[in-house]
C-alpha cells in the first residue's frame, strides 16, 4: 500500500509503537523510583550498623512493620556503599530518562496527529524521528552494553576472588604486603553484579531485535528507505 493513499489513518505498527513507548516509559519511571527508594533505605541502614556488636544502631520501635523488616535483615548481607551509590545514580538517570521519554512521545504523537490533518505529501517528522532513533539507539546500546560487560566481568571477578578469601577465613585483605582492610561476606554484591550483567545482556538482545523490527516496518510500509546512504553514514559517524 502506498503511504499517501491512506494518509489519514495511523499505521497499526505506529500506534503500537506509541503505546509501547508510553507504557514502557511509565513502568520505567515506577520501577526506577521504587528501586531508588529501596536502595536509599538500604544505604541508610548501612550507616546505622554497629559492626562490632553486629546490630543496627536504630530505634526500630517506631513502627511494627519497620521493626520486623530491620530485624529480618542479615547485617553481613547488606552491600558496601560503593555498589549502592553506583546503583542509586543509575536508577536516578533511568528515572529522568523515563520522564523525558514519556513527555517527548506525547508531544511527538500530538504533532503526528496534526500532520495527518494536513494535505502535504511529505514524510512526517515523527516517522523520521522513530527511524533515526532506531539506528542511533542501536549503536548506543552496543557501546553501552559492551562497556558494561567489560566493567561487570572485571568487577565480578574481583568480588569472587575476595569472597574466596572470606570463605577461607582470610578476612584481612592484603595487596602484596600492604594491608587494605577486612573483608565481609560479599554474597549480595556478587548476586547483584551477576544480575546486572544478565540484565544488560537481555536488554541488549531486546534492543537489537526491537530497533531492527522498527526499521524494517517503516521501510516495508513506506516502500523504500526514507534515509539516504549519506544521512545514514553521517548518523553512524556522529553517534560513534
Coordinates of C-alpha atoms in Angstrom, one line a residue, residues 5 12-13 30 35 38 51 54 56 60-61 78 81 95 98 113 118 127 137 139 149 152 157 179 194 199 220 234-235:
X5 CA -3.3 6.6 -0.3
X12 CA -1.0 0.0 13.2
X13 CA 2.7 -0.5 13.9
X30 CA 7.8 3.4 38.6
X35 CA 14.4 0.8 43.4
X38 CA 14.7 0.8 48.3
X51 CA 29.7 -4.0 63.1
X54 CA 26.6 -7.0 64.8
X56 CA 21.6 -1.9 64.0
X60 CA 13.1 0.1 65.5
X61 CA 10.1 0.5 67.9
X78 CA 24.0 -5.6 53.3
X81 CA 28.1 1.8 49.9
X95 CA 14.0 7.7 36.2
X98 CA 11.8 7.7 31.6
X113 CA -1.9 13.6 14.6
X118 CA -2.8 18.4 6.5
X127 CA 8.5 8.8 11.2
X137 CA 19.9 3.8 19.9
X139 CA 24.7 1.9 18.2
X149 CA 30.1 -6.3 30.1
X152 CA 30.9 -6.0 35.1
X157 CA 36.0 -11.5 39.1
X179 CA 47.1 -4.3 54.4
X194 CA 25.8 -11.1 38.2
X199 CA 20.0 -7.8 32.7
X220 CA 8.2 -2.0 4.4
X234 CA 26.5 10.7 8.9
X235 CA 24.3 9.4 11.8

